[in-house]
Amino acid sequence: MNSSNFYVFSQMEEKELSETLNSAILSHSEKWFGHSSIEYVVKNAFELEISNSYNSNYVSDDFFICFPGENKLTLLKEIVKAPVVKEDVEHAISSRVLHDFLSDFSSNFPGVQEVNTLEEKLPKNLHSYGSGWVAVDIVLHEEFLFRCYLAENVVKKLIGNPREFFSNNSSFGSFSSLFKGCALEFSAGIGMVRLGLQQLKDLEVGDVVKTDVKINEEVNLISSNNQLYIRGYICKRNSYRSVLVSGLSEA
């Protein structure tokens, strides 16, 4: 990934990217499978776990496709519409079919070059919070088929400027205008914890109170007058603990 900026994609951006990819992914499914019943999920890469069984990587600049080796069999069966055994997967013709399928799939993403069929380790920061990578999970007949990772550079070509800067030509422009000329105080609500009276009495400076909230989950920002609610992610900016605004809360 060429960009080194900290970035977390908001739910609005995930939805926008999903809507942008919809016709292309369904058309690709119709072309290769003869139907458009394929489904997909778009998420920040750090929100999804990666399995050790993802041992097949198809790589291009800022773009990775990976899936468990056993899913090659499922994919080939769906493409050729004929019985396929494990030995067939390693055949040169099968490898070419898989390569062409994935290359054609990658053509839906602007700027992505021809994918290379090779084993390569995924970037170290891929699942780090704020890495700027997006994961798209492809689901066939309600079963996971493969996952592709898009770097921020690829996503920007699909949906425009990153909303981190709330540029006026983005769909977040009107959102940022809410704060112009306003001095507001916010408190971040990071989950809730119930303590018994004795537990509360025994608390001392330095004690740690555990919550069930994960570091990569959204938190709510509440204005001092309890009238404005905003969603955001905890991050670190300029050596300060900060909250990256991701959208208006439904609270």
Short mmCIF file of C-alpha atoms in Angstrom, two decimals:
data_model
loop_
_atom_site.label_atom_id
_atom_site.label_comp_id
_atom_site.label_asym_id
_atom_site.label_seq_id
_atom_site.Cartn_x
_atom_site.Cartn_y
_atom_site.Cartn_z
CA MET A 1 0.00 0.00 0.00
CA ASN A 2 1.48 3.30 -1.08
CA SER A 3 -0.28 5.46 1.49
CA SER A 4 0.97 5.50 5.06
CA ASN A 5 -1.90 7.58 6.49
CA PHE A 6 -3.89 6.25 9.42
CA TYR A 7 -7.38 5.55 8.15
CA VAL A 8 -10.55 3.76 9.25
CA PHE A 9 -13.41 3.46 6.77
CA SER A 10 -16.79 4.51 8.15
CA GLN A 11 -19.96 2.46 7.84
CA MET A 12 -21.14 4.98 5.25
CA GLU A 13 -18.05 4.32 3.13
CA GLU A 14 -18.40 0.55 3.51
CA LYS A 15 -21.99 0.85 2.30
CA GLU A 16 -21.00 3.17 -0.55
CA LEU A 17 -18.26 0.78 -1.67
CA SER A 18 -20.66 -2.16 -1.48
CA GLU A 19 -23.20 -0.33 -3.66
CA THR A 20 -20.48 0.69 -6.12
CA LEU A 21 -19.28 -2.91 -6.53
CA ASN A 22 -22.74 -4.47 -6.67
CA SER A 23 -23.40 -4.52 -10.44
CA ALA A 24 -19.80 -5.49 -11.30
CA ILE A 25 -19.68 -8.43 -8.87
CA LEU A 26 -23.12 -9.71 -9.89
CA SER A 27 -22.22 -9.41 -13.59
CA HIS A 28 -19.00 -11.34 -12.96
CA SER A 29 -20.99 -14.06 -11.18
CA GLU A 30 -23.46 -14.27 -14.07
CA LYS A 31 -20.60 -14.56 -16.57
CA TRP A 32 -18.68 -17.31 -14.78
CA PHE A 33 -21.37 -19.19 -12.84
CA GLY A 34 -24.44 -18.61 -15.00
CA HIS A 35 -26.29 -16.97 -12.10
CA SER A 36 -26.05 -13.85 -9.94
CA SER A 37 -26.83 -15.39 -6.56
CA ILE A 38 -23.39 -14.60 -5.17
CA GLU A 39 -23.23 -12.43 -2.03
CA TYR A 40 -20.47 -10.29 -0.54
CA VAL A 41 -19.61 -8.38 2.62
CA VAL A 42 -17.46 -5.21 2.80
CA LYS A 43 -15.61 -4.43 6.04
CA ASN A 44 -12.50 -2.75 7.39
CA ALA A 45 -9.81 -5.45 7.20
CA PHE A 46 -9.08 -5.16 10.95
CA GLU A 47 -12.68 -6.12 11.72
CA LEU A 48 -12.27 -9.58 10.19
CA GLU A 49 -10.00 -12.39 11.27
CA ILE A 50 -7.72 -14.19 8.85
CA SER A 51 -7.44 -17.96 8.91
CA ASN A 52 -4.18 -19.88 8.70
CA SER A 53 -5.81 -21.90 5.92
CA TYR A 54 -5.68 -18.90 3.57
CA ASN A 55 -2.76 -20.43 1.71
CA SER A 56 -3.62 -19.31 -1.83
CA ASN A 57 -2.79 -15.71 -2.61
CA TYR A 58 -3.28 -13.95 -5.93
CA VAL A 59 -1.45 -10.66 -5.82
CA SER A 60 -1.36 -7.33 -7.61
CA ASP A 61 -0.46 -3.81 -6.55
CA ASP A 62 -2.49 -2.85 -3.46
CA PHE A 63 -4.75 -5.86 -4.06
CA PHE A 64 -4.77 -9.41 -2.67
CA ILE A 65 -7.13 -12.32 -3.27
CA CYS A 66 -6.88 -15.21 -0.83
CA PHE A 67 -8.89 -18.29 -0.11
CA PRO A 68 -8.44 -21.68 1.56
CA GLY A 69 -6.89 -24.24 -0.75
CA GLU A 70 -9.89 -26.55 -0.43
CA ASN A 71 -12.14 -23.83 -1.87
CA LYS A 72 -10.43 -24.20 -5.24
CA LEU A 73 -12.46 -27.38 -5.66
CA THR A 74 -15.74 -25.59 -4.87
CA LEU A 75 -14.88 -22.78 -7.27
CA LEU A 76 -13.97 -25.11 -10.14
CA LYS A 77 -17.16 -27.15 -9.72
CA GLU A 78 -19.24 -24.00 -9.92
CA ILE A 79 -17.42 -22.77 -13.03
CA VAL A 80 -17.34 -25.98 -15.12
CA LYS A 81 -20.67 -27.32 -13.84
CA ALA A 82 -19.23 -30.83 -13.75
CA PRO A 83 -17.81 -33.22 -11.14
CA VAL A 84 -14.28 -32.25 -10.07
CA VAL A 85 -11.97 -34.32 -7.88
CA LYS A 86 -9.06 -33.10 -5.79
CA GLU A 87 -6.47 -34.27 -8.32
CA ASP A 88 -8.07 -32.10 -11.03
CA VAL A 89 -7.32 -28.92 -9.05
CA GLU A 90 -3.56 -29.22 -9.65
CA HIS A 91 -3.93 -29.71 -13.41
CA ALA A 92 -2.47 -26.94 -15.58
CA ILE A 93 -5.85 -26.29 -17.24
CA SER A 94 -7.54 -25.91 -13.83
CA SER A 95 -4.84 -23.48 -12.71
CA ARG A 96 -5.39 -21.43 -15.85
CA VAL A 97 -9.16 -21.35 -15.33
CA LEU A 98 -8.72 -20.16 -11.74
CA HIS A 99 -6.19 -17.55 -12.81
CA ASP A 100 -8.51 -16.23 -15.55
CA PHE A 101 -11.46 -16.16 -13.15
CA LEU A 102 -9.56 -14.13 -10.55
CA SER A 103 -7.95 -11.85 -13.13
CA ASP A 104 -11.38 -11.08 -14.54
CA PHE A 105 -12.68 -10.44 -11.02
CA SER A 106 -9.81 -8.02 -10.32
CA SER A 107 -10.66 -6.04 -13.46
CA ASN A 108 -13.62 -4.61 -11.53
CA PHE A 109 -11.17 -2.56 -9.47
CA PRO A 110 -9.60 0.46 -11.24
CA GLY A 111 -5.82 0.60 -11.23
CA VAL A 112 -5.37 -3.07 -10.33
CA GLN A 113 -2.93 -4.78 -12.67
CA GLU A 114 -3.08 -8.38 -13.86
CA VAL A 115 -3.00 -10.65 -10.82
CA ASN A 116 -0.06 -12.97 -10.38
CA THR A 117 -0.67 -16.58 -9.32
CA LEU A 118 1.83 -16.95 -6.55
CA GLU A 119 2.24 -17.56 -2.87
CA GLU A 120 3.14 -14.39 -1.04
CA LYS A 121 2.76 -13.30 2.56
CA LEU A 122 0.13 -10.69 3.22
CA PRO A 123 1.30 -7.22 4.37
CA LYS A 124 2.12 -7.12 8.07
CA ASN A 125 -0.14 -4.16 8.77
CA LEU A 126 -3.11 -5.60 6.87
CA HIS A 127 -5.20 -6.31 9.99
CA SER A 128 -3.85 -3.45 12.08
CA TYR A 129 -6.39 -0.93 13.30
CA GLY A 130 -6.35 2.08 10.97
CA SER A 131 -4.26 0.37 8.26
CA GLY A 132 -6.56 1.62 5.49
CA TRP A 133 -7.21 -1.84 4.02
CA VAL A 134 -10.73 -3.03 3.17
CA ALA A 135 -11.77 -6.69 2.99
CA VAL A 136 -14.48 -7.97 0.63
CA ASP A 137 -15.73 -11.47 1.47
CA ILE A 138 -17.33 -13.39 -1.39
CA VAL A 139 -20.03 -15.87 -0.36
CA LEU A 140 -21.45 -18.56 -2.64
CA HIS A 141 -24.54 -20.58 -1.66
CA GLU A 142 -24.23 -19.15 1.87
CA GLU A 143 -20.68 -20.49 2.23
CA PHE A 144 -17.49 -18.41 2.29
CA LEU A 145 -15.60 -18.69 -1.01
CA PHE A 146 -12.72 -16.19 -1.01
CA ARG A 147 -11.65 -12.77 0.26
CA CYS A 148 -10.05 -9.86 -1.53
CA TYR A 149 -8.15 -7.05 0.19
CA LEU A 150 -8.20 -3.55 -1.24
CA ALA A 151 -5.71 -0.90 -0.19
CA GLU A 152 -6.92 2.65 0.44
CA ASN A 153 -5.53 3.69 -2.96
CA VAL A 154 -7.88 1.29 -4.76
CA VAL A 155 -10.90 2.26 -2.67
CA LYS A 156 -10.29 5.97 -3.33
CA LYS A 157 -10.55 5.32 -7.08
CA LEU A 158 -13.93 3.68 -6.53
CA ILE A 159 -15.63 6.07 -4.09
CA GLY A 160 -13.50 9.24 -4.11
CA ASN A 161 -11.49 11.08 -1.44
CA PRO A 162 -11.08 9.55 2.02
CA ARG A 163 -13.54 11.03 4.49
CA GLU A 164 -10.82 11.53 7.09
CA PHE A 165 -10.47 15.06 5.72
CA PHE A 166 -14.24 15.62 5.27
CA SER A 167 -13.70 17.32 1.90
CA ASN A 168 -16.61 19.41 0.64
CA ASN A 169 -16.87 17.42 -2.58
CA SER A 170 -17.55 14.21 -0.65
CA SER A 171 -20.81 12.93 0.78
CA PHE A 172 -19.45 13.88 4.21
CA GLY A 173 -19.13 17.56 3.27
CA SER A 174 -22.50 18.51 4.76
CA PHE A 175 -21.63 16.55 7.89
CA SER A 176 -18.45 18.54 8.51
CA SER A 177 -20.36 21.81 8.07
CA LEU A 178 -22.27 21.01 11.27
CA PHE A 179 -19.20 21.92 13.31
CA LYS A 180 -18.11 25.13 11.59
CA GLY A 181 -18.06 27.97 14.09
CA CYS A 182 -19.21 25.71 16.93
CA ALA A 183 -17.34 25.05 20.17
CA LEU A 184 -18.61 21.73 21.52
CA GLU A 185 -17.54 19.47 24.35
CA PHE A 186 -17.91 15.73 23.92
CA SER A 187 -17.46 12.72 26.15
CA ALA A 188 -16.72 9.29 24.71
CA GLY A 189 -18.78 6.42 26.03
CA ILE A 190 -16.72 3.24 25.99
CA GLY A 191 -19.16 0.58 27.11
CA MET A 192 -20.81 0.22 30.51
CA VAL A 193 -19.69 -1.69 33.59
CA ARG A 194 -21.79 -2.72 36.60
CA LEU A 195 -19.97 -2.76 39.94
CA GLY A 196 -21.29 -3.81 43.30
CA LEU A 197 -21.00 -1.38 46.21
CA GLN A 198 -18.13 -3.35 47.73
CA GLN A 199 -16.27 -3.43 44.41
CA LEU A 200 -16.73 0.31 44.07
CA LYS A 201 -15.52 0.87 47.62
CA ASP A 202 -12.39 -1.24 46.99
CA LEU A 203 -11.35 0.65 43.84
CA GLU A 204 -7.98 2.36 44.10
CA VAL A 205 -5.94 4.57 41.79
CA GLY A 206 -4.28 2.37 39.16
CA ASP A 207 -6.91 -0.38 39.24
CA VAL A 208 -8.10 -1.63 35.85
CA VAL A 209 -11.84 -1.90 35.21
CA LYS A 210 -12.45 -4.33 32.35
CA THR A 211 -15.19 -3.87 29.76
CA ASP A 212 -16.39 -6.12 26.94
CA VAL A 213 -15.69 -3.42 24.34
CA LYS A 214 -12.91 -4.21 21.86
CA ILE A 215 -10.42 -1.54 20.79
CA ASN A 216 -11.58 -1.74 17.16
CA GLU A 217 -15.27 -1.21 17.94
CA GLU A 218 -17.07 2.07 17.46
CA VAL A 219 -17.78 4.29 20.47
CA ASN A 220 -20.35 7.04 20.93
CA LEU A 221 -19.44 10.68 21.40
CA ILE A 222 -22.04 12.60 23.39
CA SER A 223 -22.18 16.39 23.51
CA SER A 224 -22.24 18.17 26.85
CA ASN A 225 -25.94 19.02 26.39
CA ASN A 226 -26.77 15.38 25.49
CA GLN A 227 -28.30 16.48 22.17
CA LEU A 228 -25.70 15.47 19.60
CA TYR A 229 -24.49 11.89 19.24
CA ILE A 230 -21.62 10.90 16.99
CA ARG A 231 -19.96 7.55 16.23
CA GLY A 232 -16.22 7.18 16.10
CA TYR A 233 -13.16 4.98 16.56
CA ILE A 234 -10.53 5.36 19.26
CA CYS A 235 -7.16 6.20 17.73
CA LYS A 236 -3.93 8.05 18.42
CA ARG A 237 -3.21 11.33 16.67
CA ASN A 238 -0.33 13.72 17.38
CA SER A 239 0.53 11.67 20.48
CA TYR A 240 -2.97 12.24 21.93
CA ARG A 241 -5.77 9.76 22.46
CA SER A 242 -8.39 10.79 19.93
CA VAL A 243 -11.64 9.66 18.34
CA LEU A 244 -11.90 9.49 14.55
CA VAL A 245 -15.46 10.53 13.65
CA SER A 246 -17.20 7.95 11.44
CA GLY A 247 -20.78 9.22 11.35
CA LEU A 248 -23.87 10.33 13.21
CA SER A 249 -25.10 7.93 15.87
CA GLU A 250 -28.59 6.52 15.96
CA ALA A 251 -28.69 7.12 19.72
#
